[in-house]
Amino acid sequence: MIRWTEAGRERSAEWRSALGVPPPQRVVVADDRMRAATAYRLACEGTALLWRGDFHNARQLLSAMGRRCKPAAPGSGFHRHRQARSQRARTLGMLLIPYDAGHVVPLRRAPDVRQACAEVYGPQAPPGVGQLRELLGLIGAHEWREKGVYVPALGARVHPHHGVFSPIRGEYVDLVAEAPLPADRLAFDIGTGTGVLAAVLARRGVRHVVATDLEQRAVDCAEDNVARLRLGGTVEIVRADLFPPGRAPLVVCNPPWLPATPISPLDQAVYDSGGRMLGGFLNGLAEHLEPEGEGWLILSDLAEHLGLRRRDELLGAFERAGLRVAGRRDVAPRHRRPKDAADPLHAARAAEVTSLWRLTPRAR
């Protein structure tokens, strides 16, 4: 619950946060008279603002607060960049909006957000209070879910759900679409997310693909995409921590690329705290591969350029897991960030390469 004082009365409501953010402890009521400088100062001090004015004015205030948040300077390094992003998220998360029952926002000029909220919070919800920043994210996620992301390797669109990483970086998908298949009978896709790699394997002719994910939101998303692509007879979605039971001639995994702590569910597709998923995949791969089978590890070397992991550490992890490198395919990123000199991580992004490592068990 979140509690505040309004018009001399103690008030409370259910706190809404799809990302598990705790409710703020200090809340004041704000409206269209609130100046951006004052709002920013209060937010930085840990005081949340419960908005009672015009919805569009709240969006403009959030933008003005965002312009006051200082980004990390170019070349300042990964940890400064993460610190600046975290501070920005905390500050902007202090602008709150009310909800009436049924996901209705009772503010002037508020959009109809019922469907976007129902997709994340569930169809039924009592009155509550949540972050405006999160609501805008839900609206954007709903639009992405409706529109989808075109994947050239599939010749079709994939529809990401809220909190599931969108396959907007096509180079890793192309690696899986182009590498020679060791077999076409069975494949495992570990950490499937939207299900895009499982779908690519099925479209390439793999007759049965078992795709796993630990997060229920990803399982639901992958099932939705498999149904949209009419691959339900080929791709099986299983909720599991890494591997399904049994062995396969091909096991594919695109784990989070950076060994750092995620700060939101969406971050879990990028940040792998302590290298848990990478280590779990490597250490369990040999026992889930059939004889002569291959494990495909799709991994960016951005962590190496950021000083978060060394190449010899990765190669050592292969060796300790009883694996050898049978081959590697590399591709440079095609997105715009490597060309943005103002990006705090520009030097690392400009040098980044994404690789598909073909791993096989070492001969005993």
mmCIF file of C-alpha atoms in Angstrom:
data_model
loop_
_atom_site.group_PDB
_atom_site.id
_atom_site.type_symbol
_atom_site.label_atom_id
_atom_site.label_comp_id
_atom_site.label_asym_id
_atom_site.label_seq_id
_atom_site.Cartn_x
_atom_site.Cartn_y
_atom_site.Cartn_z
ATOM 1 C CA MET A 1 0.000 0.000 0.000
ATOM 2 C CA ILE A 2 1.010 3.611 -0.516
ATOM 3 C CA ARG A 3 -0.067 6.292 1.959
ATOM 4 C CA TRP A 4 -0.263 10.075 1.805
ATOM 5 C CA THR A 5 -2.122 13.078 3.223
ATOM 6 C CA GLU A 6 -4.535 14.998 0.979
ATOM 7 C CA ALA A 7 -6.891 17.832 1.980
ATOM 8 C CA GLY A 8 -6.057 17.153 5.614
ATOM 9 C CA ARG A 9 -7.030 13.468 5.433
ATOM 10 C CA GLU A 10 -4.920 10.333 5.568
ATOM 11 C CA ARG A 11 -5.292 8.422 2.305
ATOM 12 C CA SER A 12 -4.046 5.055 1.032
ATOM 13 C CA ALA A 13 -4.269 2.935 -2.107
ATOM 14 C CA GLU A 14 -2.815 -0.205 -3.625
ATOM 15 C CA TRP A 15 0.676 0.319 -5.013
ATOM 16 C CA ARG A 16 1.155 -0.810 -8.611
ATOM 17 C CA SER A 17 4.546 -1.814 -9.936
ATOM 18 C CA ALA A 18 5.090 -4.434 -12.601
ATOM 19 C CA LEU A 19 8.829 -4.128 -11.956
ATOM 20 C CA GLY A 20 8.609 -4.723 -8.210
ATOM 21 C CA VAL A 21 9.646 -1.190 -7.232
ATOM 22 C CA PRO A 22 8.739 -0.483 -3.578
ATOM 23 C CA PRO A 23 6.341 2.413 -2.870
ATOM 24 C CA PRO A 24 7.881 5.740 -1.854
ATOM 25 C CA GLN A 25 7.691 6.673 1.803
ATOM 26 C CA ARG A 26 7.076 10.408 1.309
ATOM 27 C CA VAL A 27 4.280 11.583 -0.997
ATOM 28 C CA VAL A 28 2.890 15.049 -1.699
ATOM 29 C CA VAL A 29 0.025 15.997 -4.005
ATOM 30 C CA ALA A 30 0.949 17.993 -7.134
ATOM 31 C CA ASP A 31 -0.928 19.542 -10.038
ATOM 32 C CA ASP A 32 -0.433 21.819 -13.051
ATOM 33 C CA ARG A 33 1.036 24.582 -10.870
ATOM 34 C CA MET A 34 4.088 22.466 -10.024
ATOM 35 C CA ARG A 35 7.278 23.824 -11.593
ATOM 36 C CA ALA A 36 9.813 21.435 -13.090
ATOM 37 C CA ALA A 37 12.668 22.711 -10.921
ATOM 38 C CA THR A 38 10.643 22.116 -7.761
ATOM 39 C CA ALA A 39 9.492 18.683 -8.919
ATOM 40 C CA TYR A 40 13.051 17.658 -9.745
ATOM 41 C CA ARG A 41 14.362 18.857 -6.378
ATOM 42 C CA LEU A 42 11.665 16.993 -4.444
ATOM 43 C CA ALA A 43 12.185 13.823 -6.475
ATOM 44 C CA CYS A 44 15.950 13.915 -5.886
ATOM 45 C CA GLU A 45 15.256 14.269 -2.162
ATOM 46 C CA GLY A 46 13.063 11.142 -2.228
ATOM 47 C CA THR A 47 9.650 12.818 -2.173
ATOM 48 C CA ALA A 48 7.124 11.452 -4.653
ATOM 49 C CA LEU A 49 4.531 13.613 -6.420
ATOM 50 C CA LEU A 50 0.991 12.262 -6.779
ATOM 51 C CA TRP A 51 -0.396 14.035 -9.828
ATOM 52 C CA ARG A 52 -3.883 15.540 -9.801
ATOM 53 C CA GLY A 53 -3.612 17.775 -12.884
ATOM 54 C CA ASP A 54 -3.770 17.321 -16.639
ATOM 55 C CA PHE A 55 -2.262 14.071 -17.980
ATOM 56 C CA HIS A 56 -0.417 15.747 -20.861
ATOM 57 C CA ASN A 57 1.037 18.289 -18.459
ATOM 58 C CA ALA A 58 2.309 15.407 -16.332
ATOM 59 C CA ARG A 59 4.087 13.976 -19.379
ATOM 60 C CA GLN A 60 5.658 17.353 -20.110
ATOM 61 C CA LEU A 61 6.767 17.664 -16.486
ATOM 62 C CA LEU A 62 8.352 14.193 -16.655
ATOM 63 C CA SER A 63 10.259 15.222 -19.788
ATOM 64 C CA ALA A 64 11.446 18.416 -18.102
ATOM 65 C CA MET A 65 12.642 16.431 -15.095
ATOM 66 C CA GLY A 66 14.443 14.039 -17.420
ATOM 67 C CA ARG A 67 16.344 16.900 -19.051
ATOM 68 C CA ARG A 68 17.655 17.838 -15.605
ATOM 69 C CA CYS A 69 19.067 14.345 -14.997
ATOM 70 C CA LYS A 70 22.752 14.385 -15.891
ATOM 71 C CA PRO A 71 23.950 11.469 -18.059
ATOM 72 C CA ALA A 72 27.372 9.950 -17.595
ATOM 73 C CA ALA A 73 30.065 11.786 -19.537
ATOM 74 C CA PRO A 74 31.464 10.164 -22.709
ATOM 75 C CA GLY A 75 34.265 7.792 -21.775
ATOM 76 C CA SER A 76 33.334 7.744 -18.081
ATOM 77 C CA GLY A 77 32.987 3.973 -18.067
ATOM 78 C CA PHE A 78 30.378 1.322 -17.530
ATOM 79 C CA HIS A 79 29.864 1.719 -13.784
ATOM 80 C CA ARG A 80 29.361 5.502 -13.986
ATOM 81 C CA HIS A 81 26.930 4.925 -16.846
ATOM 82 C CA ARG A 82 24.928 2.409 -14.810
ATOM 83 C CA GLN A 83 24.958 4.687 -11.777
ATOM 84 C CA ALA A 84 23.616 7.602 -13.822
ATOM 85 C CA ARG A 85 20.885 5.415 -15.358
ATOM 86 C CA SER A 86 19.869 4.083 -11.962
ATOM 87 C CA GLN A 87 19.672 7.577 -10.477
ATOM 88 C CA ARG A 88 17.609 8.773 -13.424
ATOM 89 C CA ALA A 89 15.174 5.861 -13.019
ATOM 90 C CA ARG A 90 14.738 6.596 -9.292
ATOM 91 C CA THR A 91 14.195 10.305 -9.874
ATOM 92 C CA LEU A 92 11.697 9.988 -12.718
ATOM 93 C CA GLY A 93 9.903 7.202 -10.868
ATOM 94 C CA MET A 94 8.813 9.747 -8.268
ATOM 95 C CA LEU A 95 6.075 11.202 -10.494
ATOM 96 C CA LEU A 96 2.959 9.172 -9.695
ATOM 97 C CA ILE A 97 -0.541 8.895 -11.155
ATOM 98 C CA PRO A 98 -3.791 7.527 -9.702
ATOM 99 C CA TYR A 99 -5.860 4.683 -11.146
ATOM 100 C CA ASP A 100 -9.572 4.114 -10.672
ATOM 101 C CA ALA A 101 -10.925 0.571 -10.767
ATOM 102 C CA GLY A 102 -10.668 -1.093 -14.152
ATOM 103 C CA HIS A 103 -7.376 0.575 -15.128
ATOM 104 C CA VAL A 104 -8.945 3.993 -15.710
ATOM 105 C CA VAL A 105 -6.702 7.032 -15.179
ATOM 106 C CA PRO A 106 -8.943 9.778 -13.672
ATOM 107 C CA LEU A 107 -7.003 12.745 -15.062
ATOM 108 C CA ARG A 108 -7.949 15.314 -17.691
ATOM 109 C CA ARG A 109 -6.931 14.260 -21.226
ATOM 110 C CA ALA A 110 -5.763 10.858 -20.014
ATOM 111 C CA PRO A 111 -5.659 8.180 -22.745
ATOM 112 C CA ASP A 112 -7.511 4.892 -22.569
ATOM 113 C CA VAL A 113 -4.882 2.596 -21.066
ATOM 114 C CA ARG A 114 -7.157 -0.266 -20.043
ATOM 115 C CA GLN A 115 -5.836 -2.798 -22.535
ATOM 116 C CA ALA A 116 -2.169 -1.892 -21.999
ATOM 117 C CA CYS A 117 -2.577 -2.224 -18.219
ATOM 118 C CA ALA A 118 -4.616 -5.432 -18.426
ATOM 119 C CA GLU A 119 -1.810 -7.095 -20.401
ATOM 120 C CA VAL A 120 0.589 -6.515 -17.511
ATOM 121 C CA TYR A 121 -1.421 -6.090 -14.295
ATOM 122 C CA GLY A 122 -4.240 -8.488 -15.177
ATOM 123 C CA PRO A 123 -7.821 -7.833 -16.284
ATOM 124 C CA GLN A 124 -9.149 -6.912 -12.843
ATOM 125 C CA ALA A 125 -7.606 -4.277 -10.601
ATOM 126 C CA PRO A 126 -8.824 -2.094 -7.717
ATOM 127 C CA PRO A 127 -8.009 1.620 -7.497
ATOM 128 C CA GLY A 128 -4.316 2.267 -7.045
ATOM 129 C CA VAL A 129 -1.298 4.487 -7.580
ATOM 130 C CA GLY A 130 1.714 3.859 -9.801
ATOM 131 C CA GLN A 131 4.610 5.515 -11.599
ATOM 132 C CA LEU A 132 3.818 7.596 -14.678
ATOM 133 C CA ARG A 133 7.113 6.417 -16.154
ATOM 134 C CA GLU A 134 6.029 2.790 -15.858
ATOM 135 C CA LEU A 135 2.629 3.532 -17.404
ATOM 136 C CA LEU A 136 4.281 5.172 -20.411
ATOM 137 C CA GLY A 137 6.447 2.063 -20.717
ATOM 138 C CA LEU A 138 3.330 -0.119 -20.643
ATOM 139 C CA ILE A 139 1.746 1.983 -23.391
ATOM 140 C CA GLY A 140 4.900 1.660 -25.512
ATOM 141 C CA ALA A 141 5.093 -2.080 -24.854
ATOM 142 C CA HIS A 142 1.451 -2.481 -25.874
ATOM 143 C CA GLU A 143 2.138 -0.670 -29.142
ATOM 144 C CA TRP A 144 5.183 -2.894 -29.816
ATOM 145 C CA ARG A 145 3.101 -5.947 -28.969
ATOM 146 C CA GLU A 146 0.379 -4.890 -31.405
ATOM 147 C CA LYS A 147 2.736 -3.864 -34.196
ATOM 148 C CA GLY A 148 5.470 -6.468 -33.731
ATOM 149 C CA VAL A 149 9.093 -6.410 -34.844
ATOM 150 C CA TYR A 150 9.878 -7.567 -38.355
ATOM 151 C CA VAL A 151 12.555 -10.290 -38.379
ATOM 152 C CA PRO A 152 14.067 -10.749 -41.867
ATOM 153 C CA ALA A 153 15.326 -14.242 -41.022
ATOM 154 C CA LEU A 154 11.702 -15.266 -40.419
ATOM 155 C CA GLY A 155 10.071 -13.131 -43.069
ATOM 156 C CA ALA A 156 7.521 -12.335 -40.354
ATOM 157 C CA ARG A 157 6.946 -10.265 -37.238
ATOM 158 C CA VAL A 158 7.652 -11.230 -33.643
ATOM 159 C CA HIS A 159 5.483 -9.606 -30.979
ATOM 160 C CA PRO A 160 7.324 -8.882 -27.695
ATOM 161 C CA HIS A 161 5.383 -8.619 -24.450
ATOM 162 C CA HIS A 162 6.129 -6.159 -21.659
ATOM 163 C CA GLY A 163 9.278 -7.180 -19.793
ATOM 164 C CA VAL A 164 10.521 -9.475 -22.588
ATOM 165 C CA PHE A 165 13.497 -8.319 -24.624
ATOM 166 C CA SER A 166 12.611 -7.359 -28.186
ATOM 167 C CA PRO A 167 14.715 -8.864 -31.036
ATOM 168 C CA ILE A 168 15.626 -5.459 -32.442
ATOM 169 C CA ARG A 169 19.309 -6.419 -32.804
ATOM 170 C CA GLY A 170 19.079 -8.688 -35.799
ATOM 171 C CA GLU A 171 22.721 -9.735 -36.044
ATOM 172 C CA TYR A 172 22.422 -12.478 -33.415
ATOM 173 C CA VAL A 173 19.299 -13.823 -35.132
ATOM 174 C CA ASP A 174 21.135 -13.888 -38.474
ATOM 175 C CA LEU A 175 23.967 -15.912 -36.944
ATOM 176 C CA VAL A 176 21.502 -18.637 -35.956
ATOM 177 C CA ALA A 177 19.780 -18.395 -39.345
ATOM 178 C CA GLU A 178 23.010 -18.920 -41.284
ATOM 179 C CA ALA A 179 25.195 -21.353 -39.302
ATOM 180 C CA PRO A 180 25.227 -24.936 -40.711
ATOM 181 C CA LEU A 181 22.864 -27.194 -38.775
ATOM 182 C CA PRO A 182 24.479 -30.298 -37.236
ATOM 183 C CA ALA A 183 21.095 -32.099 -37.439
ATOM 184 C CA ASP A 184 17.452 -31.298 -38.109
ATOM 185 C CA ARG A 185 15.671 -33.781 -35.811
ATOM 186 C CA LEU A 186 15.704 -31.923 -32.478
ATOM 187 C CA ALA A 187 17.039 -28.707 -30.927
ATOM 188 C CA PHE A 188 16.848 -27.018 -27.517
ATOM 189 C CA ASP A 189 16.596 -23.200 -27.276
ATOM 190 C CA ILE A 190 17.659 -22.143 -23.777
ATOM 191 C CA GLY A 191 16.264 -18.851 -22.458
ATOM 192 C CA THR A 192 13.958 -18.344 -25.412
ATOM 193 C CA GLY A 193 12.459 -14.928 -24.529
ATOM 194 C CA THR A 194 10.144 -14.018 -27.412
ATOM 195 C CA GLY A 195 10.795 -17.421 -29.005
ATOM 196 C CA VAL A 196 12.517 -15.842 -32.007
ATOM 197 C CA LEU A 197 15.469 -18.267 -32.183
ATOM 198 C CA ALA A 198 13.221 -21.295 -31.722
ATOM 199 C CA ALA A 199 11.085 -20.003 -34.588
ATOM 200 C CA VAL A 200 14.146 -19.473 -36.792
ATOM 201 C CA LEU A 201 15.299 -23.052 -36.160
ATOM 202 C CA ALA A 202 11.840 -24.379 -36.964
ATOM 203 C CA ARG A 203 11.663 -22.364 -40.170
ATOM 204 C CA ARG A 204 15.087 -23.780 -41.106
ATOM 205 C CA GLY A 205 13.640 -27.276 -40.965
ATOM 206 C CA VAL A 206 14.358 -28.499 -37.430
ATOM 207 C CA ARG A 207 11.470 -30.870 -36.850
ATOM 208 C CA HIS A 208 11.121 -30.428 -33.076
ATOM 209 C CA VAL A 209 12.356 -27.476 -31.021
ATOM 210 C CA VAL A 210 12.012 -27.399 -27.232
ATOM 211 C CA ALA A 211 12.321 -23.799 -26.021
ATOM 212 C CA THR A 212 12.706 -22.991 -22.317
ATOM 213 C CA ASP A 213 12.540 -19.926 -20.130
ATOM 214 C CA LEU A 214 12.355 -19.409 -16.380
ATOM 215 C CA GLU A 215 10.182 -16.274 -16.539
ATOM 216 C CA GLN A 216 6.434 -16.841 -16.983
ATOM 217 C CA ARG A 217 6.091 -13.605 -18.966
ATOM 218 C CA ALA A 218 8.607 -14.955 -21.498
ATOM 219 C CA VAL A 219 6.854 -18.336 -21.674
ATOM 220 C CA ASP A 220 3.547 -16.581 -22.397
ATOM 221 C CA CYS A 221 5.211 -14.349 -24.994
ATOM 222 C CA ALA A 222 6.926 -17.253 -26.759
ATOM 223 C CA GLU A 223 3.698 -19.268 -26.828
ATOM 224 C CA ASP A 224 1.892 -16.291 -28.357
ATOM 225 C CA ASN A 225 4.526 -15.894 -31.075
ATOM 226 C CA VAL A 226 4.659 -19.607 -31.850
ATOM 227 C CA ALA A 227 0.883 -19.585 -32.303
ATOM 228 C CA ARG A 228 1.012 -16.463 -34.507
ATOM 229 C CA LEU A 229 3.688 -18.090 -36.687
ATOM 230 C CA ARG A 230 1.719 -21.357 -36.828
ATOM 231 C CA LEU A 231 4.633 -23.342 -35.475
ATOM 232 C CA GLY A 232 2.773 -24.995 -32.597
ATOM 233 C CA GLY A 233 3.295 -28.436 -34.083
ATOM 234 C CA THR A 234 7.064 -27.925 -34.186
ATOM 235 C CA VAL A 235 8.018 -25.657 -31.269
ATOM 236 C CA GLU A 236 7.277 -26.689 -27.687
ATOM 237 C CA ILE A 237 7.563 -24.034 -24.961
ATOM 238 C CA VAL A 238 8.549 -25.252 -21.478
ATOM 239 C CA ARG A 239 9.003 -23.258 -18.292
ATOM 240 C CA ALA A 240 12.346 -24.446 -16.953
ATOM 241 C CA ASP A 241 15.556 -23.152 -15.429
ATOM 242 C CA LEU A 242 17.907 -23.654 -18.388
ATOM 243 C CA PHE A 243 17.699 -27.195 -19.838
ATOM 244 C CA PRO A 244 14.703 -29.437 -20.471
ATOM 245 C CA PRO A 245 15.105 -33.168 -19.746
ATOM 246 C CA GLY A 246 17.101 -35.244 -22.202
ATOM 247 C CA ARG A 247 19.719 -34.621 -24.878
ATOM 248 C CA ALA A 248 19.650 -32.987 -28.298
ATOM 249 C CA PRO A 249 22.007 -32.782 -31.276
ATOM 250 C CA LEU A 250 21.748 -28.976 -31.144
ATOM 251 C CA VAL A 251 21.447 -26.766 -28.060
ATOM 252 C CA VAL A 252 21.270 -22.999 -28.600
ATOM 253 C CA CYS A 253 21.615 -20.239 -26.009
ATOM 254 C CA ASN A 254 21.785 -16.449 -26.272
ATOM 255 C CA PRO A 255 22.380 -15.524 -22.602
ATOM 256 C CA PRO A 256 22.564 -11.992 -21.216
ATOM 257 C CA TRP A 257 25.823 -10.489 -22.429
ATOM 258 C CA LEU A 258 27.004 -8.438 -19.440
ATOM 259 C CA PRO A 259 27.929 -9.931 -16.036
ATOM 260 C CA ALA A 260 26.236 -7.244 -13.933
ATOM 261 C CA THR A 261 23.168 -7.047 -11.702
ATOM 262 C CA PRO A 262 19.889 -6.305 -13.530
ATOM 263 C CA ILE A 263 17.758 -3.512 -12.100
ATOM 264 C CA SER A 264 14.503 -4.423 -13.883
ATOM 265 C CA PRO A 265 12.946 -7.505 -15.533
ATOM 266 C CA LEU A 266 13.835 -6.145 -18.964
ATOM 267 C CA ASP A 267 17.469 -5.789 -17.855
ATOM 268 C CA GLN A 268 17.595 -9.551 -17.316
ATOM 269 C CA ALA A 269 17.978 -9.999 -21.079
ATOM 270 C CA VAL A 270 21.174 -7.882 -20.977
ATOM 271 C CA TYR A 271 22.642 -8.291 -17.483
ATOM 272 C CA ASP A 272 23.544 -11.703 -16.040
ATOM 273 C CA SER A 273 24.334 -11.271 -12.345
ATOM 274 C CA GLY A 274 27.548 -13.144 -11.585
ATOM 275 C CA GLY A 275 27.417 -14.800 -15.005
ATOM 276 C CA ARG A 276 24.842 -17.250 -13.612
ATOM 277 C CA MET A 277 23.085 -18.126 -16.873
ATOM 278 C CA LEU A 278 26.272 -18.276 -18.946
ATOM 279 C CA GLY A 279 27.941 -20.518 -16.373
ATOM 280 C CA GLY A 280 24.859 -22.710 -15.981
ATOM 281 C CA PHE A 281 24.593 -23.201 -19.730
ATOM 282 C CA LEU A 282 28.256 -24.063 -20.185
ATOM 283 C CA ASN A 283 28.427 -26.378 -17.179
ATOM 284 C CA GLY A 284 25.304 -28.301 -18.191
ATOM 285 C CA LEU A 285 25.831 -28.361 -21.943
ATOM 286 C CA ALA A 286 27.913 -31.526 -22.315
ATOM 287 C CA GLU A 287 25.398 -33.691 -20.472
ATOM 288 C CA HIS A 288 22.540 -32.394 -22.645
ATOM 289 C CA LEU A 289 24.269 -32.908 -26.001
ATOM 290 C CA GLU A 290 23.955 -36.068 -28.042
ATOM 291 C CA PRO A 291 27.188 -37.628 -29.399
ATOM 292 C CA GLU A 292 28.510 -35.448 -32.245
ATOM 293 C CA GLY A 293 26.117 -32.709 -31.171
ATOM 294 C CA GLU A 294 26.854 -28.969 -31.015
ATOM 295 C CA GLY A 295 26.078 -26.227 -28.542
ATOM 296 C CA TRP A 296 25.679 -22.769 -30.052
ATOM 297 C CA LEU A 297 26.561 -19.960 -27.666
ATOM 298 C CA ILE A 298 25.621 -16.546 -29.073
ATOM 299 C CA LEU A 299 27.528 -13.921 -27.124
ATOM 300 C CA SER A 300 28.719 -10.357 -27.613
ATOM 301 C CA ASP A 301 32.249 -9.409 -26.536
ATOM 302 C CA LEU A 302 31.028 -6.048 -25.198
ATOM 303 C CA ALA A 303 31.770 -7.236 -21.649
ATOM 304 C CA GLU A 304 35.428 -7.699 -22.636
ATOM 305 C CA HIS A 305 35.697 -4.161 -24.016
ATOM 306 C CA LEU A 306 34.074 -2.822 -20.825
ATOM 307 C CA GLY A 307 36.543 -4.694 -18.614
ATOM 308 C CA LEU A 308 33.811 -6.899 -17.111
ATOM 309 C CA ARG A 309 35.165 -10.177 -18.478
ATOM 310 C CA ARG A 310 38.396 -11.258 -20.195
ATOM 311 C CA ARG A 311 38.561 -13.491 -23.251
ATOM 312 C CA ASP A 312 40.816 -15.944 -21.433
ATOM 313 C CA GLU A 313 38.178 -16.220 -18.686
ATOM 314 C CA LEU A 314 35.569 -17.209 -21.263
ATOM 315 C CA LEU A 315 37.889 -19.749 -22.879
ATOM 316 C CA GLY A 316 38.765 -21.091 -19.441
ATOM 317 C CA ALA A 317 35.044 -21.536 -18.693
ATOM 318 C CA PHE A 318 34.725 -23.614 -21.876
ATOM 319 C CA GLU A 319 37.623 -25.819 -20.794
ATOM 320 C CA ARG A 320 36.382 -26.296 -17.229
ATOM 321 C CA ALA A 321 32.978 -27.339 -18.609
ATOM 322 C CA GLY A 322 34.632 -30.024 -20.739
ATOM 323 C CA LEU A 323 33.972 -28.220 -24.014
ATOM 324 C CA ARG A 324 36.077 -27.392 -27.034
ATOM 325 C CA VAL A 325 35.548 -24.756 -29.721
ATOM 326 C CA ALA A 326 34.675 -26.415 -33.038
ATOM 327 C CA GLY A 327 34.255 -23.095 -34.821
ATOM 328 C CA ARG A 328 33.104 -19.502 -34.516
ATOM 329 C CA ARG A 329 31.117 -17.081 -36.667
ATOM 330 C CA ASP A 330 31.383 -13.327 -36.010
ATOM 331 C CA VAL A 331 29.304 -10.320 -36.973
ATOM 332 C CA ALA A 332 29.612 -6.607 -36.194
ATOM 333 C CA PRO A 333 26.585 -4.765 -34.766
ATOM 334 C CA ARG A 334 24.386 -2.912 -37.215
ATOM 335 C CA HIS A 335 22.581 -0.584 -34.815
ATOM 336 C CA ARG A 336 23.397 3.117 -34.489
ATOM 337 C CA ARG A 337 25.043 3.214 -31.072
ATOM 338 C CA PRO A 338 28.591 2.320 -32.230
ATOM 339 C CA LYS A 339 28.551 5.525 -34.301
ATOM 340 C CA ASP A 340 27.311 7.758 -31.478
ATOM 341 C CA ALA A 341 30.400 9.489 -30.071
ATOM 342 C CA ALA A 342 28.294 10.987 -27.265
ATOM 343 C CA ASP A 343 27.422 7.554 -25.909
ATOM 344 C CA PRO A 344 29.246 7.013 -22.579
ATOM 345 C CA LEU A 345 30.188 3.521 -23.804
ATOM 346 C CA HIS A 346 31.105 4.591 -27.341
ATOM 347 C CA ALA A 347 34.623 3.102 -27.461
ATOM 348 C CA ALA A 348 33.410 -0.308 -26.288
ATOM 349 C CA ARG A 349 30.380 -0.317 -28.567
ATOM 350 C CA ALA A 350 32.483 0.647 -31.595
ATOM 351 C CA ALA A 351 34.721 -2.388 -31.029
ATOM 352 C CA GLU A 352 31.913 -4.864 -30.232
ATOM 353 C CA VAL A 353 31.586 -8.161 -32.106
ATOM 354 C CA THR A 354 28.839 -10.754 -31.632
ATOM 355 C CA SER A 355 29.911 -14.373 -32.032
ATOM 356 C CA LEU A 356 28.257 -17.748 -32.447
ATOM 357 C CA TRP A 357 30.580 -20.195 -30.702
ATOM 358 C CA ARG A 358 30.184 -23.811 -31.878
ATOM 359 C CA LEU A 359 30.956 -25.918 -28.822
ATOM 360 C CA THR A 360 31.321 -29.695 -28.604
ATOM 361 C CA PRO A 361 32.271 -31.995 -25.705
ATOM 362 C CA ARG A 362 36.016 -32.597 -25.404
ATOM 363 C CA ALA A 363 37.088 -36.143 -26.115
ATOM 364 C CA ARG A 364 37.661 -38.009 -22.875
#
